[in-house]
Coordinates of N, CA and C in Angstrom, one line a residue:
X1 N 0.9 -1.2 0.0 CA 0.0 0.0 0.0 C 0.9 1.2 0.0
X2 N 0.7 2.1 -1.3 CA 2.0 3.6 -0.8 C 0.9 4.4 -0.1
X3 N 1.6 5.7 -0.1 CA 0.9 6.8 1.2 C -0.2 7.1 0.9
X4 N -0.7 7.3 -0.7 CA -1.8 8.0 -1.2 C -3.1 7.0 -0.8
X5 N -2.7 5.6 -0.7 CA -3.7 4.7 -0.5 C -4.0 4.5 1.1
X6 N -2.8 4.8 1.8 CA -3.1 5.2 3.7 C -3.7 6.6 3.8
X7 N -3.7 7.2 3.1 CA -4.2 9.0 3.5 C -5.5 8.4 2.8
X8 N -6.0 7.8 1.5 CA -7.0 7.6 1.3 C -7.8 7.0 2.3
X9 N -6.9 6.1 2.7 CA -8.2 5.1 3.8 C -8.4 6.2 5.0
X10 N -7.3 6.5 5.2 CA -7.5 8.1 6.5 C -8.6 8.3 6.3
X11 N -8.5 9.4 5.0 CA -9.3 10.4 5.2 C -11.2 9.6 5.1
X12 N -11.0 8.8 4.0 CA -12.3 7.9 4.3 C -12.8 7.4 5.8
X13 N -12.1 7.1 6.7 CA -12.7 6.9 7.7 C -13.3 7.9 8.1
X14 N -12.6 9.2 8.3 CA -12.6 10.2 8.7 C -13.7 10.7 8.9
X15 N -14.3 10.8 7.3 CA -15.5 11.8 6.7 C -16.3 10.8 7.0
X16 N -16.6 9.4 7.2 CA -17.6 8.4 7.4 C -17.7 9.1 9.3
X17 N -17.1 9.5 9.9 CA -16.9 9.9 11.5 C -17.4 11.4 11.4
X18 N -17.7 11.9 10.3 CA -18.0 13.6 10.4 C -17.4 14.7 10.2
X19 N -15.9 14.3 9.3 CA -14.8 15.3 9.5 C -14.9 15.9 8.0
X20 N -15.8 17.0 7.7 CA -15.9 18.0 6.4 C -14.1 17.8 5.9
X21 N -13.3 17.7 6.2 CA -12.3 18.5 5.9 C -11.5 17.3 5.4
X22 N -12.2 16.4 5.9 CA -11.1 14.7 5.3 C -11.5 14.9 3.9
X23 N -13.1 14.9 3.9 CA -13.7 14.8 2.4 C -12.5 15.8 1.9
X24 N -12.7 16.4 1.3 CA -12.0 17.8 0.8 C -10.5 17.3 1.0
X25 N -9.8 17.0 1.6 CA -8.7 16.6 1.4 C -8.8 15.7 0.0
X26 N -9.6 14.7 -0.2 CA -9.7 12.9 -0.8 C -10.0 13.9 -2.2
X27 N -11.2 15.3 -2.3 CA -11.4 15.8 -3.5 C -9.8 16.5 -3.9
X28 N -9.4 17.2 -3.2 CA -7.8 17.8 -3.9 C -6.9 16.9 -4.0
X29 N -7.3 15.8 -3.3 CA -5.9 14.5 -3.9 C -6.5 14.4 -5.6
X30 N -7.7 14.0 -6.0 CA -8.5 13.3 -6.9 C -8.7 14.0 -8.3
X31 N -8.9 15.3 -7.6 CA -9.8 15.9 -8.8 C -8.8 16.4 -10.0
X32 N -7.4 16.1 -10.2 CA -7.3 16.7 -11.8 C -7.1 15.4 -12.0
X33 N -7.1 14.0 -12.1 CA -7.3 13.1 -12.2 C -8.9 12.7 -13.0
X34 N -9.7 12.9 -12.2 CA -10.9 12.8 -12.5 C -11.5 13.7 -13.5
X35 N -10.9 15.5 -13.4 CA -11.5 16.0 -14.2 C -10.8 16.0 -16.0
X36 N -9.5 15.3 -15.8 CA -8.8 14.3 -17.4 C -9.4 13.3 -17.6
X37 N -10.0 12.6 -16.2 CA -11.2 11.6 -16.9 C -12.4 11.9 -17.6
X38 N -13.1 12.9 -17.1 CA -14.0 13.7 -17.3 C -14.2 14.3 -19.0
X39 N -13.3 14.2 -19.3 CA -12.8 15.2 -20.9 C -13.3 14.2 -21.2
X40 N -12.8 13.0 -21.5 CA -13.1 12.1 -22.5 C -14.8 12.0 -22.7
X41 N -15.1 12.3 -21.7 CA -16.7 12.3 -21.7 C -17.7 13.6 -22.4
X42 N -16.4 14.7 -22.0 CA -17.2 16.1 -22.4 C -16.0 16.6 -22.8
X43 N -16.3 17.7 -24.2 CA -15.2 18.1 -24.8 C -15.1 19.5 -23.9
X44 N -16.7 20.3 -23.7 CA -16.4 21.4 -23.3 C -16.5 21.5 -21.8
X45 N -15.4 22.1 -21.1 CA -14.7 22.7 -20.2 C -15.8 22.7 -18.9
X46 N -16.5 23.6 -19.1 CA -17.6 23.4 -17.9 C -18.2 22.2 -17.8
X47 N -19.6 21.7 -19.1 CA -19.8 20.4 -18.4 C -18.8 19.1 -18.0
X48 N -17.7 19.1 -18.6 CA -16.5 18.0 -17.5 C -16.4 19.1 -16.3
X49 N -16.5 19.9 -15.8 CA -16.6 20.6 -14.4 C -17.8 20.0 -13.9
X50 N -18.8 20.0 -14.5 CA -19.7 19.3 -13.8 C -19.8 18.4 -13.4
X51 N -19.4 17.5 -14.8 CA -19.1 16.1 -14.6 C -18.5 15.3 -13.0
X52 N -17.3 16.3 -13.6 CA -16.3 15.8 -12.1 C -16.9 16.0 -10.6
X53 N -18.1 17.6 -10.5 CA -18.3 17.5 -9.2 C -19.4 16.4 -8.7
X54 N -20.3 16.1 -10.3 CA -21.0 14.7 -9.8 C -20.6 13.9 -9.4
X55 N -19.3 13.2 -9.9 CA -18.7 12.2 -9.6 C -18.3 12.2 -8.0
X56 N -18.0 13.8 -7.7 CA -17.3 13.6 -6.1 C -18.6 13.4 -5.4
X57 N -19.6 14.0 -5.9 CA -21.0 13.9 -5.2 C -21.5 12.4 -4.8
X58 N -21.6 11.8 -5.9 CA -22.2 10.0 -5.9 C -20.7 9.4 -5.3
X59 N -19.7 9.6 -5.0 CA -18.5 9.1 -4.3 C -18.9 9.5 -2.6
X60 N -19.7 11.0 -2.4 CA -19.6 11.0 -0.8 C -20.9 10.3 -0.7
X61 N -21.6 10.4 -1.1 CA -22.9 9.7 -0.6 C -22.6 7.9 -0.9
X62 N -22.1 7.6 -1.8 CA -21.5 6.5 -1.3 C -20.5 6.2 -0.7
X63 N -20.2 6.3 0.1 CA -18.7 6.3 0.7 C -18.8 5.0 1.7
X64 N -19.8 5.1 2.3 CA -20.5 3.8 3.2 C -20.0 3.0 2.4
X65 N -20.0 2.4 1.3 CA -20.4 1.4 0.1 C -18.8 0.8 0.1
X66 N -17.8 2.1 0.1 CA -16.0 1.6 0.0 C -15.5 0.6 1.0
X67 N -15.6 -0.9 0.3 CA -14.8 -1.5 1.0 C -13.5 -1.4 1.5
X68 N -12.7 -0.9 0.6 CA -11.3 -1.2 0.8 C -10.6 -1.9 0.3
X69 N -10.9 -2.6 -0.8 CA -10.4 -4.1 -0.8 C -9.6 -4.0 -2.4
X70 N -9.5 -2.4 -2.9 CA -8.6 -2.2 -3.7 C -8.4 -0.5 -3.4
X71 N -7.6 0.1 -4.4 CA -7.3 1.6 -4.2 C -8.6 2.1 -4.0
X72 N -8.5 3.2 -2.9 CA -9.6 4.3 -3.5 C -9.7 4.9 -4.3
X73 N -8.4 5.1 -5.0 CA -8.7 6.2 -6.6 C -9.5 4.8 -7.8
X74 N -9.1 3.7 -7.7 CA -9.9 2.8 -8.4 C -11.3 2.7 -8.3
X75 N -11.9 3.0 -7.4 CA -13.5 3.0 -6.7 C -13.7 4.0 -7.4
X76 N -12.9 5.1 -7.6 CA -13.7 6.4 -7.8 C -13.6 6.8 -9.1
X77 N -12.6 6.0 -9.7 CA -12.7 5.8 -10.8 C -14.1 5.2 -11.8
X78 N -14.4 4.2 -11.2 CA -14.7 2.9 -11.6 C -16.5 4.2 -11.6
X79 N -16.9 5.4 -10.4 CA -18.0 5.7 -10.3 C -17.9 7.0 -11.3
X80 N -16.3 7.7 -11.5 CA -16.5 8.5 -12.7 C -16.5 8.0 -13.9
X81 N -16.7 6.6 -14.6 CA -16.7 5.8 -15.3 C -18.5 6.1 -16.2
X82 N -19.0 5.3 -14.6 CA -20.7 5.3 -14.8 C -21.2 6.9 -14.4
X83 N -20.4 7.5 -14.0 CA -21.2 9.3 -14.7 C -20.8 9.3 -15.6
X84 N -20.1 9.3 -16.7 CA -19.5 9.7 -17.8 C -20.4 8.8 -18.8
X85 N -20.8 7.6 -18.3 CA -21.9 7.2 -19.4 C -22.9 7.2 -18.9
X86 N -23.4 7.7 -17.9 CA -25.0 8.2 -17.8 C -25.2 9.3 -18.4
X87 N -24.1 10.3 -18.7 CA -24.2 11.3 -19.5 C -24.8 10.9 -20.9
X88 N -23.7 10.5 -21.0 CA -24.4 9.8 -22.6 C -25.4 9.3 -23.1
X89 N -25.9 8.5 -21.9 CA -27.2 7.9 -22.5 C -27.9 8.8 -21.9
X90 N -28.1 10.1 -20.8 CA -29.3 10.6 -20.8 C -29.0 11.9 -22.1
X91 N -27.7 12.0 -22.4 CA -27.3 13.2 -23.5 C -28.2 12.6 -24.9
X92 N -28.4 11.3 -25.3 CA -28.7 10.5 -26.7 C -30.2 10.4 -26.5
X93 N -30.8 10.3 -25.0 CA -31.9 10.4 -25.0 C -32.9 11.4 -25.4
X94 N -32.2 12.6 -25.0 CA -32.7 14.3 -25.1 C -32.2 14.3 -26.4
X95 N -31.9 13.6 -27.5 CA -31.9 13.9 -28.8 C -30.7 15.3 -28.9
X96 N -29.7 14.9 -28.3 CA -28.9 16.3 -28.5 C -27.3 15.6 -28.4
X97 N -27.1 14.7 -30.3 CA -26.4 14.3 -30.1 C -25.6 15.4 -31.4
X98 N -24.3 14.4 -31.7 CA -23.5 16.4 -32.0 C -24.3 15.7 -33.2
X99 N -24.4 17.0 -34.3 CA -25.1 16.9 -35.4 C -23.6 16.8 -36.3
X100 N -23.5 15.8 -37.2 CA -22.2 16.0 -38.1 C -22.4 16.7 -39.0
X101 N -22.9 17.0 -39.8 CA -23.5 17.8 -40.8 C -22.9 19.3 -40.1
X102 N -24.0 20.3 -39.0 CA -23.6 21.2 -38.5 C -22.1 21.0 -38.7
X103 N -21.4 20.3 -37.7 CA -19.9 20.4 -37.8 C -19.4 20.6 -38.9
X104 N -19.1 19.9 -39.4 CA -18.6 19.6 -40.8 C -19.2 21.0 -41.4
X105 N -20.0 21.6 -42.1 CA -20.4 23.1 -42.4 C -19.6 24.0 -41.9
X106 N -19.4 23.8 -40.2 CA -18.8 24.9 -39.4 C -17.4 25.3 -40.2
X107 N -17.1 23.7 -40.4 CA -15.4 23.6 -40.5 C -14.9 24.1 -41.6
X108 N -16.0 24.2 -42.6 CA -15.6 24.3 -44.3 C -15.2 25.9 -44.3
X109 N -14.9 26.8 -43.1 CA -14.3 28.0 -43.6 C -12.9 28.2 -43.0
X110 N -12.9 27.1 -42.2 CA -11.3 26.6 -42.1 C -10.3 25.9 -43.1
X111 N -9.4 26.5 -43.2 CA -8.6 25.9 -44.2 C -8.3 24.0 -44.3
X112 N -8.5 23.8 -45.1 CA -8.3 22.3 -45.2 C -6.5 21.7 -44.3
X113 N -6.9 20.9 -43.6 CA -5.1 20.8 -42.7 C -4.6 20.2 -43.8
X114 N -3.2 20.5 -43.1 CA -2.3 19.9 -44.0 C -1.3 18.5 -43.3
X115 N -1.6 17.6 -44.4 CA -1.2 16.4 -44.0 C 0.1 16.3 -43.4
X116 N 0.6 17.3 -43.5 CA 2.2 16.9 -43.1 C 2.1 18.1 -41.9
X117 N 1.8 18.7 -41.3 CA 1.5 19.4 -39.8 C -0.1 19.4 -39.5
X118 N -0.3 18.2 -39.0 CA -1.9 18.2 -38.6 C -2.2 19.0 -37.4
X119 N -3.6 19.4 -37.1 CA -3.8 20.4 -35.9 C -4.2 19.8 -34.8
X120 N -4.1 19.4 -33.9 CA -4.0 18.3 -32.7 C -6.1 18.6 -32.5
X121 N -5.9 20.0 -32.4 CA -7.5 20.1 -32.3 C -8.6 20.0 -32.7
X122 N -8.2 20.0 -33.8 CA -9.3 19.4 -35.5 C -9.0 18.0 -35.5
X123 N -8.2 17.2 -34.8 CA -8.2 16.0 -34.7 C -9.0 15.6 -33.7
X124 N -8.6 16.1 -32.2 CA -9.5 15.7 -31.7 C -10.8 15.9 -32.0
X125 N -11.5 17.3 -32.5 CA -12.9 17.4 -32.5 C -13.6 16.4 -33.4
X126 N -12.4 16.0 -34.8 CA -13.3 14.5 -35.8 C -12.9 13.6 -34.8
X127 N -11.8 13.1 -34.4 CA -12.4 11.8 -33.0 C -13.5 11.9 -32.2
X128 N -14.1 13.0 -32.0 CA -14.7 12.9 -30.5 C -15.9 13.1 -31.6
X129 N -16.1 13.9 -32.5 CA -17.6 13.6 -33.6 C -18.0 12.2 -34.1
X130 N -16.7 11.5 -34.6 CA -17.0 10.4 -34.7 C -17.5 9.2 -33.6
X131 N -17.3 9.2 -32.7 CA -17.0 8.2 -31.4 C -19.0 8.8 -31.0
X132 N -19.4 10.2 -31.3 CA -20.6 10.7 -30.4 C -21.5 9.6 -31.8
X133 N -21.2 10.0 -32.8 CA -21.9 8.6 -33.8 C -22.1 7.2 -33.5
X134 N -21.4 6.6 -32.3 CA -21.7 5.5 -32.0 C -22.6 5.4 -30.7
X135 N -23.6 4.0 -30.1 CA -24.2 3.8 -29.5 C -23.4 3.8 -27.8
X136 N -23.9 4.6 -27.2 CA -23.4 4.6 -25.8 C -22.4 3.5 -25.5
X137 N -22.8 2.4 -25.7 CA -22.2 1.1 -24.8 C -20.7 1.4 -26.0
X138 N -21.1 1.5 -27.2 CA -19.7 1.3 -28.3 C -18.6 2.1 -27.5
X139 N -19.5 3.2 -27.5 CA -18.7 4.6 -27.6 C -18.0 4.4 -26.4
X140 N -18.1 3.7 -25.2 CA -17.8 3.7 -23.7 C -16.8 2.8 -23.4
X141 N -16.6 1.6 -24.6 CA -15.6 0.4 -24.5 C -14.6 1.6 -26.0
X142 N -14.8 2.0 -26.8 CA -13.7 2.5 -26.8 C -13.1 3.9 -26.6
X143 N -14.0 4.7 -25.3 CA -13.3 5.8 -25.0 C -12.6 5.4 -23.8
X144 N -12.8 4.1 -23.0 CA -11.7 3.3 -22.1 C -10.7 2.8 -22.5
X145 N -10.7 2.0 -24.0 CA -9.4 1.4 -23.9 C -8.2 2.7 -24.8
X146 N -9.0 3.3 -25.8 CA -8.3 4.4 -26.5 C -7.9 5.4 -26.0
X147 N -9.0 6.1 -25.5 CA -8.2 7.3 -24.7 C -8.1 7.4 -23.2
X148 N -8.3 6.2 -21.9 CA -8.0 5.7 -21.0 C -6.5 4.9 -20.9
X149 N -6.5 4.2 -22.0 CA -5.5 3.6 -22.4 C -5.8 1.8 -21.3
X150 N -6.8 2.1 -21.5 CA -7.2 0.1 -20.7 C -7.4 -0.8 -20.9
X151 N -6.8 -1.9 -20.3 CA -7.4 -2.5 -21.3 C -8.8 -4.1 -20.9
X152 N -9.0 -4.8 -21.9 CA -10.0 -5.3 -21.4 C -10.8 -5.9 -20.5
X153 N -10.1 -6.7 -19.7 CA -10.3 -7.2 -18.6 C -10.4 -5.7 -17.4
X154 N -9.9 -4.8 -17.3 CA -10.5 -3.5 -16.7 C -11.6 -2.9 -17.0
X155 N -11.5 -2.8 -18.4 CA -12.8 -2.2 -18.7 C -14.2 -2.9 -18.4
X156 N -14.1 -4.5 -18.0 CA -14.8 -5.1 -18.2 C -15.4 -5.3 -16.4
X157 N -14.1 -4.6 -15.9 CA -14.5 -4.9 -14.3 C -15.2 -3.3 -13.5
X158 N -14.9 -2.5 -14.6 CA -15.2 -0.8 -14.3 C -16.6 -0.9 -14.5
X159 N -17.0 -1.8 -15.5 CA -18.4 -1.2 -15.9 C -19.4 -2.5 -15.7
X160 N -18.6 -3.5 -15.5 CA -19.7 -4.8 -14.8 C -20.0 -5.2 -15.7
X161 N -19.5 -5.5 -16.9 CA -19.5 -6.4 -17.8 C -19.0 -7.5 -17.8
X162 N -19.4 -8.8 -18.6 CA -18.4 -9.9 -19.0 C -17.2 -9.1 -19.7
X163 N -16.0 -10.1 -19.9 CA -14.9 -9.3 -20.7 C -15.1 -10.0 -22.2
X164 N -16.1 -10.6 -22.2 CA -16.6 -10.9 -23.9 C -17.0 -9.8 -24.6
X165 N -17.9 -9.5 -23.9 CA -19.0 -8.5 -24.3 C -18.0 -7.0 -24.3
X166 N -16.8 -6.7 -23.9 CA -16.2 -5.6 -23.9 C -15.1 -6.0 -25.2
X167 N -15.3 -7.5 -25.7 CA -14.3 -7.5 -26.9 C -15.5 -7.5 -28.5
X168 N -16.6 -7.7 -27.8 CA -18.0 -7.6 -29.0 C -17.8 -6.0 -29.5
X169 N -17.7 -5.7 -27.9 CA -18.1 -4.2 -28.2 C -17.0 -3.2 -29.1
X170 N -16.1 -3.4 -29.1 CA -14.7 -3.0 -29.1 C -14.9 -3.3 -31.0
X171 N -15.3 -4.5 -31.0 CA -14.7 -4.8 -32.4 C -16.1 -4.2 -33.3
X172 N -17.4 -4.1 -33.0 CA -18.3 -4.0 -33.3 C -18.0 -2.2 -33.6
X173 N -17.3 -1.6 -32.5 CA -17.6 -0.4 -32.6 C -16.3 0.0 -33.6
X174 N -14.9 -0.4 -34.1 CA -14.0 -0.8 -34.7 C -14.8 -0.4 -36.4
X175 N -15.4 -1.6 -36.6 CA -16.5 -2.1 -37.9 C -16.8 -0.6 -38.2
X176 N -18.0 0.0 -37.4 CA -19.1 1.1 -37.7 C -18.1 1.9 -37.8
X177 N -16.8 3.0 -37.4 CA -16.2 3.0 -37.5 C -15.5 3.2 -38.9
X178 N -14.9 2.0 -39.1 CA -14.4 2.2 -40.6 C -15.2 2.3 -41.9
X179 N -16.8 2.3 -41.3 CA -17.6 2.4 -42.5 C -18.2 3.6 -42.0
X180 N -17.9 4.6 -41.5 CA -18.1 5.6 -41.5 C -16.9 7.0 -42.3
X181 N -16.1 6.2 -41.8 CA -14.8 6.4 -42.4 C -14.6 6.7 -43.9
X182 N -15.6 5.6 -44.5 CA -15.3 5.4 -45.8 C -16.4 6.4 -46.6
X183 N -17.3 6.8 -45.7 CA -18.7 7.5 -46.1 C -18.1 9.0 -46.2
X184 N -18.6 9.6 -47.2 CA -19.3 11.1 -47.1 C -19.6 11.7 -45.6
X185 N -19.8 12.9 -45.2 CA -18.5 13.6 -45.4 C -17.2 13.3 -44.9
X186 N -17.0 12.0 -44.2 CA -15.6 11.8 -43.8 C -14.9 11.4 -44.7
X187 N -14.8 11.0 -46.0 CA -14.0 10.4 -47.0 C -12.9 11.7 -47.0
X188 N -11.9 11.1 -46.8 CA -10.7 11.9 -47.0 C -10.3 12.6 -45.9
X189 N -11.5 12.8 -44.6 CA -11.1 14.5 -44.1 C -10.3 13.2 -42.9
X190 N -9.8 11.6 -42.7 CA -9.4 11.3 -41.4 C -8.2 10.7 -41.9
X191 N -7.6 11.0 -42.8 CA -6.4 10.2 -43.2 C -5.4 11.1 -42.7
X192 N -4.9 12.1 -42.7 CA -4.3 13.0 -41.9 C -3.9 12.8 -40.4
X193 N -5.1 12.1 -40.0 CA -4.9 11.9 -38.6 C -3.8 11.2 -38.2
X194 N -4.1 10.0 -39.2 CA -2.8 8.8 -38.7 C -1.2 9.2 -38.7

């Protein structure tokens, strides 16, 4: 166990005993951790603020719930995990998913990149447009293993899956994917990236 995982268990007892101030310690150990988890879920700035303070929220109200019986940054992981796809599925529900079309319009009065200095930001925004085109569950097995960097048997314990079903998902979302790739209006604009 290093120190971060004894000051975790500290201050967890702590705040379970009434000490405002343990909490609040456990959020300043956590939170730029959580709120780089958080990006992957939201591109813009404030709702990953949000995001992140939900996550500490359903962390203190669960707190009762923390065994111990691995890290605490893994617990809290594992709960900014399932905010980051409740987002999504209540974001896909409200019909407010990104519009490709809109984007792609926006973009046409930006100069076309150039394949030999790509712009890290126009990269990410066609990753993160492309990946919002996929079904929650797709989109969630590969915003963990690609831009988490995890891999399956984690992913599969984060979100309470079989680790089948996180390799269905992975390859399935893989597929849609490269036939999206090949479609209008992406034809051409994702070769750059690589």
């Amino acid at each position: 166990m290093n120190e971060t995982d004894e000051l975790d268990l500290a201050d967890v007892a702590a705040t379970l005993d009434g000490d405002e101030e343990a909490y609040r310690n456990i959020v300043e150990r956590h939170s730029v951790a959580i709120q780089k988890q958080m990006r992957n879920f939201a591109r813009d700035p404030g709702t990953a603020e949000e995001l992140t303070q939900d996550v500490f929220v359903e962390a203190f109200l669960g707190l009762a719930k923390f065994r111990g019986d691995a890290p605490f940054r893994h617990w809290l992981a594992r709960i900014a995990t399932l905010t980051g796809y409740a987002y999504w599925k209540k974001r896909d529900k409200e019909k407010k998913k990104v519009q490709l079309h809109e984007n792609l319009e926006a973009e046409t009065a930006e100069p076309e990149p150039d394949p030999d200095t790509p712009d890290p930001d126009q990269a990410a925004r066609l990753l993160y447009d492309l990946l919002a085109l996929l079904p929650a569950d797709d989109r969630m097995a590969m915003t963990l293993m690609y831009l988490e960097n995890l891999g399956q048997e984690e992913i599969a314990k984060r979100l309470g899956w079989p680790r089948v079903m996180v390799a269905i998902r992975i390859y399935r979302a893989k597929q849609k994917l490269r036939k999206l790739g090949k479609r209008e209006p992406w034809k051409g604009r994702l070769e750059w990236i690589s």
